[in-house]
Structures are given as structure tokens and as C-alpha cells.
Amino acid sequence: MKRAFFIPVLLSAVLASSAALAQTPAPAPAPAAPAATAPAAAGQSGDALVQMHNRIRAANKAYDRKVAAAKKVYNDKVAQARAERDKAIADARAAAGAGA
């Protein structure tokens, strides 16, 4: 007899506590960043380490641009050489009568 009473009471207590937890307000948002960090966000910082990383980032960006340009030239040259090879193969097959 005790079990029949205990299970519904326990179940209602669990449901009530979960409903109460679901209704708790969300934590307040973090305050806005102070004005002192605004120059760092804009890329201007007095910190030598930050300036060093900014210079490294700029050097890497310039390097990546040069590599991309070189790859484009290389890919264009490869495509040109491939077209010349395909034309030579087609001419050789046509001369031999393969017709393929």
C-alpha cells in the first residue's frame, strides 16, 4: 500500500522541480567592452606583441597573394602545354589513320 502512494508523490515532485527549473530566467548578458579595448579591435595597439603578430599576418597575406598569382600562371602554362600535347596526339593519330 505504501508503494502505491509513494510513486505518484515522487513523480509529481520530480515534475514540479523540473518545471521550476525550466522557468528560471537566463543569465544576464555580459557588459559591453570598455572603450579602452576599441583601438585593439581596430588593429591599432600599443602592445609590441600584438604589433608583431599584425606584421606577421600582413607578411603572410602578401606571401599568399604572390603564391596565388604564381599558381595561376603555372596553371595557365600547364593548360597551354596540355592543349599543345592533345593537338600533337590528335595530329599523330590522324596521320596514322587511327581516327580516334
Tab-separated table of N, CA, C and O in Angstrom:
chain	number	residue	atom	x	y	z
A	1	MET	N	0.816	-1.192	0.000
A	1	MET	CA	0.000	0.000	0.000
A	1	MET	C	0.864	1.261	0.000
A	1	MET	O	0.505	2.248	-0.616
A	2	LYS	N	1.978	1.181	0.693
A	2	LYS	CA	2.863	2.345	0.742
A	2	LYS	C	3.417	2.661	-0.650
A	2	LYS	O	3.589	3.810	-0.996
A	3	ARG	N	3.732	1.648	-1.436
A	3	ARG	CA	4.296	1.849	-2.754
A	3	ARG	C	3.332	2.586	-3.672
A	3	ARG	O	3.744	3.447	-4.446
A	4	ALA	N	2.088	2.273	-3.633
A	4	ALA	CA	1.090	2.896	-4.491
A	4	ALA	C	0.970	4.386	-4.197
A	4	ALA	O	0.678	5.190	-5.078
A	5	PHE	N	1.226	4.774	-2.973
A	5	PHE	CA	1.161	6.186	-2.615
A	5	PHE	C	2.485	6.902	-2.927
A	5	PHE	O	2.492	8.049	-3.350
A	6	PHE	N	3.604	6.215	-2.718
A	6	PHE	CA	4.922	6.818	-2.838
A	6	PHE	C	5.271	7.167	-4.287
A	6	PHE	O	5.821	8.241	-4.557
A	7	ILE	N	4.963	6.327	-5.247
A	7	ILE	CA	5.334	6.549	-6.644
A	7	ILE	C	4.661	7.796	-7.217
A	7	ILE	O	5.340	8.648	-7.799
A	8	PRO	N	3.361	8.011	-7.078
A	8	PRO	CA	2.771	9.239	-7.614
A	8	PRO	C	3.290	10.501	-6.941
A	8	PRO	O	3.479	11.532	-7.587
A	9	VAL	N	3.586	10.414	-5.647
A	9	VAL	CA	4.101	11.587	-4.941
A	9	VAL	C	5.509	11.925	-5.453
A	9	VAL	O	5.836	13.084	-5.716
A	10	LEU	N	6.321	10.900	-5.624
A	10	LEU	CA	7.670	11.111	-6.122
A	10	LEU	C	7.634	11.658	-7.555
A	10	LEU	O	8.371	12.589	-7.893
A	11	LEU	N	6.773	11.106	-8.370
A	11	LEU	CA	6.647	11.562	-9.752
A	11	LEU	C	6.200	13.016	-9.821
A	11	LEU	O	6.738	13.808	-10.586
A	12	SER	N	5.238	13.400	-9.015
A	12	SER	CA	4.775	14.791	-9.037
A	12	SER	C	5.848	15.742	-8.523
A	12	SER	O	5.987	16.868	-8.997
A	13	ALA	N	6.660	15.299	-7.560
A	13	ALA	CA	7.740	16.144	-7.045
A	13	ALA	C	8.805	16.361	-8.118
A	13	ALA	O	9.314	17.478	-8.298
A	14	VAL	N	9.127	15.334	-8.860
A	14	VAL	CA	10.120	15.461	-9.930
A	14	VAL	C	9.604	16.379	-11.022
A	14	VAL	O	10.320	17.247	-11.517
A	15	LEU	N	8.350	16.212	-11.405
A	15	LEU	CA	7.779	17.064	-12.446
A	15	LEU	C	7.710	18.521	-12.008
A	15	LEU	O	7.976	19.434	-12.796
A	16	ALA	N	7.361	18.761	-10.759
A	16	ALA	CA	7.271	20.128	-10.254
A	16	ALA	C	8.648	20.784	-10.216
A	16	ALA	O	8.805	21.957	-10.570
A	17	SER	N	9.670	20.029	-9.810
A	17	SER	CA	11.010	20.627	-9.738
A	17	SER	C	11.554	20.898	-11.141
A	17	SER	O	12.231	21.906	-11.367
A	18	SER	N	11.279	20.018	-12.106
A	18	SER	CA	11.771	20.267	-13.456
A	18	SER	C	11.060	21.455	-14.087
A	18	SER	O	11.655	22.228	-14.833
A	19	ALA	N	9.779	21.640	-13.788
A	19	ALA	CA	9.055	22.799	-14.303
A	19	ALA	C	9.596	24.081	-13.685
A	19	ALA	O	9.704	25.104	-14.354
A	20	ALA	N	9.961	24.023	-12.423
A	20	ALA	CA	10.510	25.207	-11.757
A	20	ALA	C	11.876	25.560	-12.341
A	20	ALA	O	12.199	26.738	-12.530
A	21	LEU	N	12.679	24.561	-12.638
A	21	LEU	CA	13.993	24.833	-13.222
A	21	LEU	C	13.869	25.384	-14.636
A	21	LEU	O	14.678	26.200	-15.061
A	22	ALA	N	12.862	24.940	-15.348
A	22	ALA	CA	12.682	25.416	-16.720
A	22	ALA	C	12.265	26.872	-16.768
A	22	ALA	O	12.455	27.546	-17.770
A	23	GLN	N	11.705	27.383	-15.665
A	23	GLN	CA	11.218	28.758	-15.648
A	23	GLN	C	12.216	29.738	-15.059
A	23	GLN	O	11.917	30.915	-14.931
A	24	THR	N	13.418	29.291	-14.708
A	24	THR	CA	14.395	30.228	-14.168
A	24	THR	C	14.870	31.148	-15.279
A	24	THR	O	15.039	30.729	-16.421
A	25	PRO	N	15.086	32.422	-14.982
A	25	PRO	CA	15.496	33.368	-16.026
A	25	PRO	C	16.921	33.070	-16.497
A	25	PRO	O	17.746	32.528	-15.778
A	26	ALA	N	17.178	33.444	-17.725
A	26	ALA	CA	18.503	33.263	-18.308
A	26	ALA	C	19.479	34.235	-17.653
A	26	ALA	O	19.083	35.303	-17.189
A	27	PRO	N	20.762	33.900	-17.594
A	27	PRO	CA	21.725	34.822	-17.001
A	27	PRO	C	21.825	36.107	-17.826
A	27	PRO	O	21.615	36.110	-19.031
A	28	ALA	N	22.157	37.174	-17.146
A	28	ALA	CA	22.258	38.480	-17.802
A	28	ALA	C	23.411	38.466	-18.798
A	28	ALA	O	24.433	37.821	-18.565
A	29	PRO	N	23.284	39.161	-19.937
A	29	PRO	CA	24.382	39.201	-20.912
A	29	PRO	C	25.582	39.936	-20.338
A	29	PRO	O	25.455	40.770	-19.445
A	30	ALA	N	26.741	39.625	-20.858
A	30	ALA	CA	27.971	40.253	-20.401
A	30	ALA	C	27.946	41.740	-20.766
A	30	ALA	O	27.380	42.126	-21.793
A	31	PRO	N	28.540	42.572	-19.939
A	31	PRO	CA	28.554	44.007	-20.253
A	31	PRO	C	29.391	44.273	-21.509
A	31	PRO	O	30.264	43.494	-21.881
A	32	ALA	N	29.125	45.378	-22.142
A	32	ALA	CA	29.838	45.754	-23.367
A	32	ALA	C	31.306	45.995	-23.051
A	32	ALA	O	31.673	46.336	-21.932
A	33	ALA	N	32.161	45.812	-24.031
A	33	ALA	CA	33.598	46.007	-23.851
A	33	ALA	C	33.884	47.476	-23.561
A	33	ALA	O	33.264	48.362	-24.146
A	34	PRO	N	34.801	47.741	-22.667
A	34	PRO	CA	35.133	49.140	-22.375
A	34	PRO	C	35.803	49.810	-23.567
A	34	PRO	O	36.314	49.157	-24.466
A	35	ALA	N	35.819	51.113	-23.541
A	35	ALA	CA	36.371	51.888	-24.655
A	35	ALA	C	37.877	51.686	-24.800
A	35	ALA	O	38.435	51.938	-25.851
A	36	ALA	N	38.544	51.198	-23.760
A	36	ALA	CA	39.991	51.014	-23.818
A	36	ALA	C	40.379	49.919	-24.806
A	36	ALA	O	41.478	49.929	-25.343
A	37	THR	N	39.490	48.968	-25.062
A	37	THR	CA	39.830	47.891	-25.994
A	37	THR	C	39.448	48.239	-27.423
A	37	THR	O	39.695	47.456	-28.319
A	38	ALA	N	38.854	49.364	-27.667
A	38	ALA	CA	38.442	49.737	-29.012
A	38	ALA	C	39.612	49.857	-29.987
A	38	ALA	O	39.510	49.389	-31.102
A	39	PRO	N	40.769	50.436	-29.615
A	39	PRO	CA	41.868	50.502	-30.571
A	39	PRO	C	42.389	49.116	-30.960
A	39	PRO	O	42.772	48.893	-32.096
A	40	ALA	N	42.386	48.166	-30.024
A	40	ALA	CA	42.860	46.819	-30.342
A	40	ALA	C	41.933	46.168	-31.350
A	40	ALA	O	42.378	45.426	-32.216
A	41	ALA	N	40.644	46.442	-31.258
A	41	ALA	CA	39.693	45.866	-32.192
A	41	ALA	C	39.898	46.456	-33.585
A	41	ALA	O	39.643	45.803	-34.575
A	42	ALA	N	40.366	47.689	-33.650
A	42	ALA	CA	40.568	48.338	-34.937
A	42	ALA	C	41.946	48.025	-35.524
A	42	ALA	O	42.285	48.512	-36.584
A	43	GLY	N	42.746	47.215	-34.827
A	43	GLY	CA	44.061	46.861	-35.333
A	43	GLY	C	45.164	47.777	-34.844
A	43	GLY	O	46.311	47.610	-35.194
A	44	GLN	N	44.843	48.745	-34.054
A	44	GLN	CA	45.828	49.673	-33.503
A	44	GLN	C	46.044	49.315	-32.042
A	44	GLN	O	45.140	49.398	-31.240
A	45	SER	N	47.261	48.900	-31.712
A	45	SER	CA	47.552	48.524	-30.341
A	45	SER	C	48.938	49.027	-29.973
A	45	SER	O	49.827	49.111	-30.808
A	46	GLY	N	49.096	49.351	-28.706
A	46	GLY	CA	50.388	49.784	-28.213
A	46	GLY	C	51.239	48.607	-27.776
A	46	GLY	O	52.425	48.749	-27.508
A	47	ASP	N	50.639	47.413	-27.717
A	47	ASP	CA	51.343	46.222	-27.265
A	47	ASP	C	52.287	45.734	-28.367
A	47	ASP	O	51.882	45.524	-29.514
A	48	ALA	N	53.545	45.551	-28.020
A	48	ALA	CA	54.550	45.135	-29.014
A	48	ALA	C	54.253	43.749	-29.565
A	48	ALA	O	54.460	43.483	-30.753
A	49	LEU	N	53.744	42.857	-28.735
A	49	LEU	CA	53.430	41.507	-29.184
A	49	LEU	C	52.302	41.517	-30.210
A	49	LEU	O	52.372	40.836	-31.228
A	50	VAL	N	51.296	42.340	-29.965
A	50	VAL	CA	50.177	42.444	-30.907
A	50	VAL	C	50.656	43.051	-32.225
A	50	VAL	O	50.279	42.591	-33.313
A	51	GLN	N	51.506	44.055	-32.138
A	51	GLN	CA	52.045	44.669	-33.351
A	51	GLN	C	52.876	43.667	-34.149
A	51	GLN	O	52.799	43.627	-35.381
A	52	MET	N	53.651	42.843	-33.443
A	52	MET	CA	54.448	41.831	-34.125
A	52	MET	C	53.536	40.850	-34.864
A	52	MET	O	53.772	40.527	-36.028
A	53	HIS	N	52.483	40.391	-34.202
A	53	HIS	CA	51.564	39.455	-34.847
A	53	HIS	C	50.850	40.096	-36.031
A	53	HIS	O	50.599	39.434	-37.049
A	54	ASN	N	50.548	41.378	-35.931
A	54	ASN	CA	49.918	42.069	-37.056
A	54	ASN	C	50.875	42.148	-38.251
A	54	ASN	O	50.457	41.972	-39.405
A	55	ARG	N	52.161	42.400	-37.988
A	55	ARG	CA	53.136	42.438	-39.082
A	55	ARG	C	53.324	41.055	-39.703
A	55	ARG	O	53.438	40.924	-40.926
A	56	ILE	N	53.336	40.027	-38.868
A	56	ILE	CA	53.450	38.657	-39.380
A	56	ILE	C	52.244	38.319	-40.239
A	56	ILE	O	52.368	37.735	-41.314
A	57	ARG	N	51.061	38.706	-39.787
A	57	ARG	CA	49.830	38.455	-40.548
A	57	ARG	C	49.880	39.164	-41.900
A	57	ARG	O	49.503	38.602	-42.930
A	58	ALA	N	50.369	40.402	-41.909
A	58	ALA	CA	50.474	41.154	-43.168
A	58	ALA	C	51.488	40.503	-44.111
A	58	ALA	O	51.253	40.411	-45.316
A	59	ALA	N	52.614	40.027	-43.565
A	59	ALA	CA	53.621	39.358	-44.398
A	59	ALA	C	53.061	38.065	-44.982
A	59	ALA	O	53.285	37.754	-46.157
A	60	ASN	N	52.329	37.310	-44.171
A	60	ASN	CA	51.721	36.070	-44.662
A	60	ASN	C	50.687	36.347	-45.738
A	60	ASN	O	50.570	35.594	-46.712
A	61	LYS	N	49.954	37.428	-45.580
A	61	LYS	CA	48.934	37.786	-46.579
A	61	LYS	C	49.591	38.152	-47.912
A	61	LYS	O	49.134	37.724	-48.978
A	62	ALA	N	50.681	38.918	-47.863
A	62	ALA	CA	51.395	39.280	-49.089
A	62	ALA	C	51.991	38.037	-49.746
A	62	ALA	O	51.932	37.872	-50.972
A	63	TYR	N	52.547	37.141	-48.937
A	63	TYR	CA	53.098	35.885	-49.458
A	63	TYR	C	52.003	35.060	-50.136
A	63	TYR	O	52.210	34.541	-51.237
A	64	ASP	N	50.846	34.938	-49.475
A	64	ASP	CA	49.748	34.157	-50.052
A	64	ASP	C	49.282	34.739	-51.377
A	64	ASP	O	48.942	33.996	-52.305
A	65	ARG	N	49.271	36.077	-51.475
A	65	ARG	CA	48.891	36.714	-52.741
A	65	ARG	C	49.874	36.362	-53.850
A	65	ARG	O	49.486	36.054	-54.973
A	66	LYS	N	51.175	36.417	-53.541
A	66	LYS	CA	52.194	36.100	-54.547
A	66	LYS	C	52.126	34.632	-54.958
A	66	LYS	O	52.268	34.301	-56.133
A	67	VAL	N	51.906	33.754	-54.004
A	67	VAL	CA	51.798	32.325	-54.313
A	67	VAL	C	50.573	32.068	-55.178
A	67	VAL	O	50.633	31.296	-56.146
A	68	ALA	N	49.469	32.721	-54.880
A	68	ALA	CA	48.252	32.543	-55.679
A	68	ALA	C	48.476	33.016	-57.116
A	68	ALA	O	48.025	32.371	-58.067
A	69	ALA	N	49.181	34.135	-57.272
A	69	ALA	CA	49.471	34.637	-58.623
A	69	ALA	C	50.384	33.669	-59.368
A	69	ALA	O	50.178	33.386	-60.554
A	70	ALA	N	51.386	33.130	-58.682
A	70	ALA	CA	52.289	32.173	-59.317
A	70	ALA	C	51.545	30.888	-59.697
A	70	ALA	O	51.783	30.318	-60.765
A	71	LYS	N	50.647	30.442	-58.847
A	71	LYS	CA	49.865	29.240	-59.161
A	71	LYS	C	48.986	29.468	-60.377
A	71	LYS	O	48.816	28.570	-61.199
A	72	LYS	N	48.442	30.674	-60.485
A	72	LYS	CA	47.589	30.975	-61.634
A	72	LYS	C	48.418	30.920	-62.920
A	72	LYS	O	47.984	30.337	-63.919
A	73	VAL	N	49.605	31.521	-62.896
A	73	VAL	CA	50.474	31.495	-64.069
A	73	VAL	C	50.858	30.051	-64.389
A	73	VAL	O	50.813	29.621	-65.542
A	74	TYR	N	51.222	29.289	-63.353
A	74	TYR	CA	51.598	27.892	-63.552
A	74	TYR	C	50.439	27.100	-64.160
A	74	TYR	O	50.633	26.347	-65.117
A	75	ASN	N	49.246	27.257	-63.612
A	75	ASN	CA	48.085	26.528	-64.135
A	75	ASN	C	47.784	26.919	-65.581
A	75	ASN	O	47.393	26.070	-66.390
A	76	ASP	N	47.967	28.199	-65.913
A	76	ASP	CA	47.764	28.632	-67.301
A	76	ASP	C	48.787	27.975	-68.231
A	76	ASP	O	48.447	27.520	-69.333
A	77	LYS	N	50.044	27.910	-67.781
A	77	LYS	CA	51.095	27.280	-68.599
A	77	LYS	C	50.821	25.782	-68.754
A	77	LYS	O	51.017	25.221	-69.837
A	78	VAL	N	50.372	25.125	-67.703
A	78	VAL	CA	50.054	23.702	-67.768
A	78	VAL	C	48.910	23.472	-68.745
A	78	VAL	O	48.954	22.542	-69.564
A	79	ALA	N	47.880	24.319	-68.677
A	79	ALA	CA	46.749	24.172	-69.593
A	79	ALA	C	47.184	24.376	-71.039
A	79	ALA	O	46.746	23.659	-71.947
A	80	GLN	N	48.072	25.336	-71.269
A	80	GLN	CA	48.576	25.587	-72.621
A	80	GLN	C	49.386	24.395	-73.117
A	80	GLN	O	49.227	23.945	-74.261
A	81	ALA	N	50.248	23.861	-72.271
A	81	ALA	CA	51.059	22.704	-72.666
A	81	ALA	C	50.172	21.483	-72.910
A	81	ALA	O	50.409	20.706	-73.853
A	82	ARG	N	49.145	21.309	-72.099
A	82	ARG	CA	48.220	20.197	-72.282
A	82	ARG	C	47.490	20.304	-73.623
A	82	ARG	O	47.312	19.305	-74.333
A	83	ALA	N	47.076	21.522	-73.979
A	83	ALA	CA	46.388	21.728	-75.255
A	83	ALA	C	47.318	21.423	-76.424
A	83	ALA	O	46.893	20.789	-77.406
A	84	GLU	N	48.573	21.863	-76.324
A	84	GLU	CA	49.541	21.562	-77.391
A	84	GLU	C	49.782	20.056	-77.503
A	84	GLU	O	49.860	19.508	-78.607
A	85	ARG	N	49.904	19.366	-76.376
A	85	ARG	CA	50.102	17.921	-76.391
A	85	ARG	C	48.908	17.205	-77.011
A	85	ARG	O	49.061	16.318	-77.849
A	86	ASP	N	47.700	17.611	-76.609
A	86	ASP	CA	46.498	16.976	-77.157
A	86	ASP	C	46.397	17.188	-78.663
A	86	ASP	O	45.997	16.281	-79.403
A	87	LYS	N	46.781	18.380	-79.114
A	87	LYS	CA	46.749	18.655	-80.554
A	87	LYS	C	47.773	17.786	-81.280
A	87	LYS	O	47.491	17.209	-82.333
A	88	ALA	N	48.966	17.648	-80.724
A	88	ALA	CA	50.006	16.817	-81.334
A	88	ALA	C	49.576	15.355	-81.380
A	88	ALA	O	49.801	14.655	-82.377
A	89	ILE	N	48.922	14.879	-80.326
A	89	ILE	CA	48.437	13.497	-80.296
A	89	ILE	C	47.356	13.293	-81.354
A	89	ILE	O	47.356	12.297	-82.080
A	90	ALA	N	46.448	14.254	-81.444
A	90	ALA	CA	45.383	14.165	-82.444
A	90	ALA	C	45.958	14.171	-83.858
A	90	ALA	O	45.503	13.399	-84.729
A	91	ASP	N	46.970	15.009	-84.115
A	91	ASP	CA	47.617	15.055	-85.434
A	91	ASP	C	48.317	13.729	-85.742
A	91	ASP	O	48.250	13.224	-86.864
A	92	ALA	N	48.991	13.161	-84.741
A	92	ALA	CA	49.697	11.897	-84.943
A	92	ALA	C	48.706	10.765	-85.241
A	92	ALA	O	48.945	9.933	-86.116
A	93	ARG	N	47.603	10.751	-84.541
A	93	ARG	CA	46.591	9.711	-84.783
A	93	ARG	C	45.951	9.880	-86.159
A	93	ARG	O	45.680	8.893	-86.847
A	94	ALA	N	45.709	11.135	-86.541
A	94	ALA	CA	45.109	11.390	-87.846
A	94	ALA	C	46.070	10.975	-88.974
A	94	ALA	O	45.653	10.420	-89.996
A	95	ALA	N	47.362	11.215	-88.779
A	95	ALA	CA	48.348	10.855	-89.790
A	95	ALA	C	48.502	9.345	-89.899
A	95	ALA	O	48.764	8.816	-90.986
A	96	ALA	N	48.330	8.646	-88.798
A	96	ALA	CA	48.479	7.196	-88.801
A	96	ALA	C	47.205	6.508	-89.265
A	96	ALA	O	47.207	5.308	-89.477
A	97	GLY	N	46.120	7.252	-89.355
A	97	GLY	CA	44.860	6.670	-89.792
A	97	GLY	C	44.085	6.003	-88.694
A	97	GLY	O	43.142	5.276	-88.946
A	98	ALA	N	44.447	6.266	-87.456
A	98	ALA	CA	43.710	5.654	-86.333
A	98	ALA	C	42.332	6.273	-86.224
A	98	ALA	O	41.373	5.619	-85.869
A	99	GLY	N	42.223	7.545	-86.481
A	99	GLY	CA	40.937	8.241	-86.472
A	99	GLY	C	40.285	8.355	-85.109
A	99	GLY	O	39.118	8.644	-85.014
A	100	ALA	N	41.004	8.137	-84.040
A	100	ALA	CA	40.386	8.217	-82.732
A	100	ALA	C	40.742	9.489	-82.031
A	100	ALA	O	41.679	10.061	-81.956
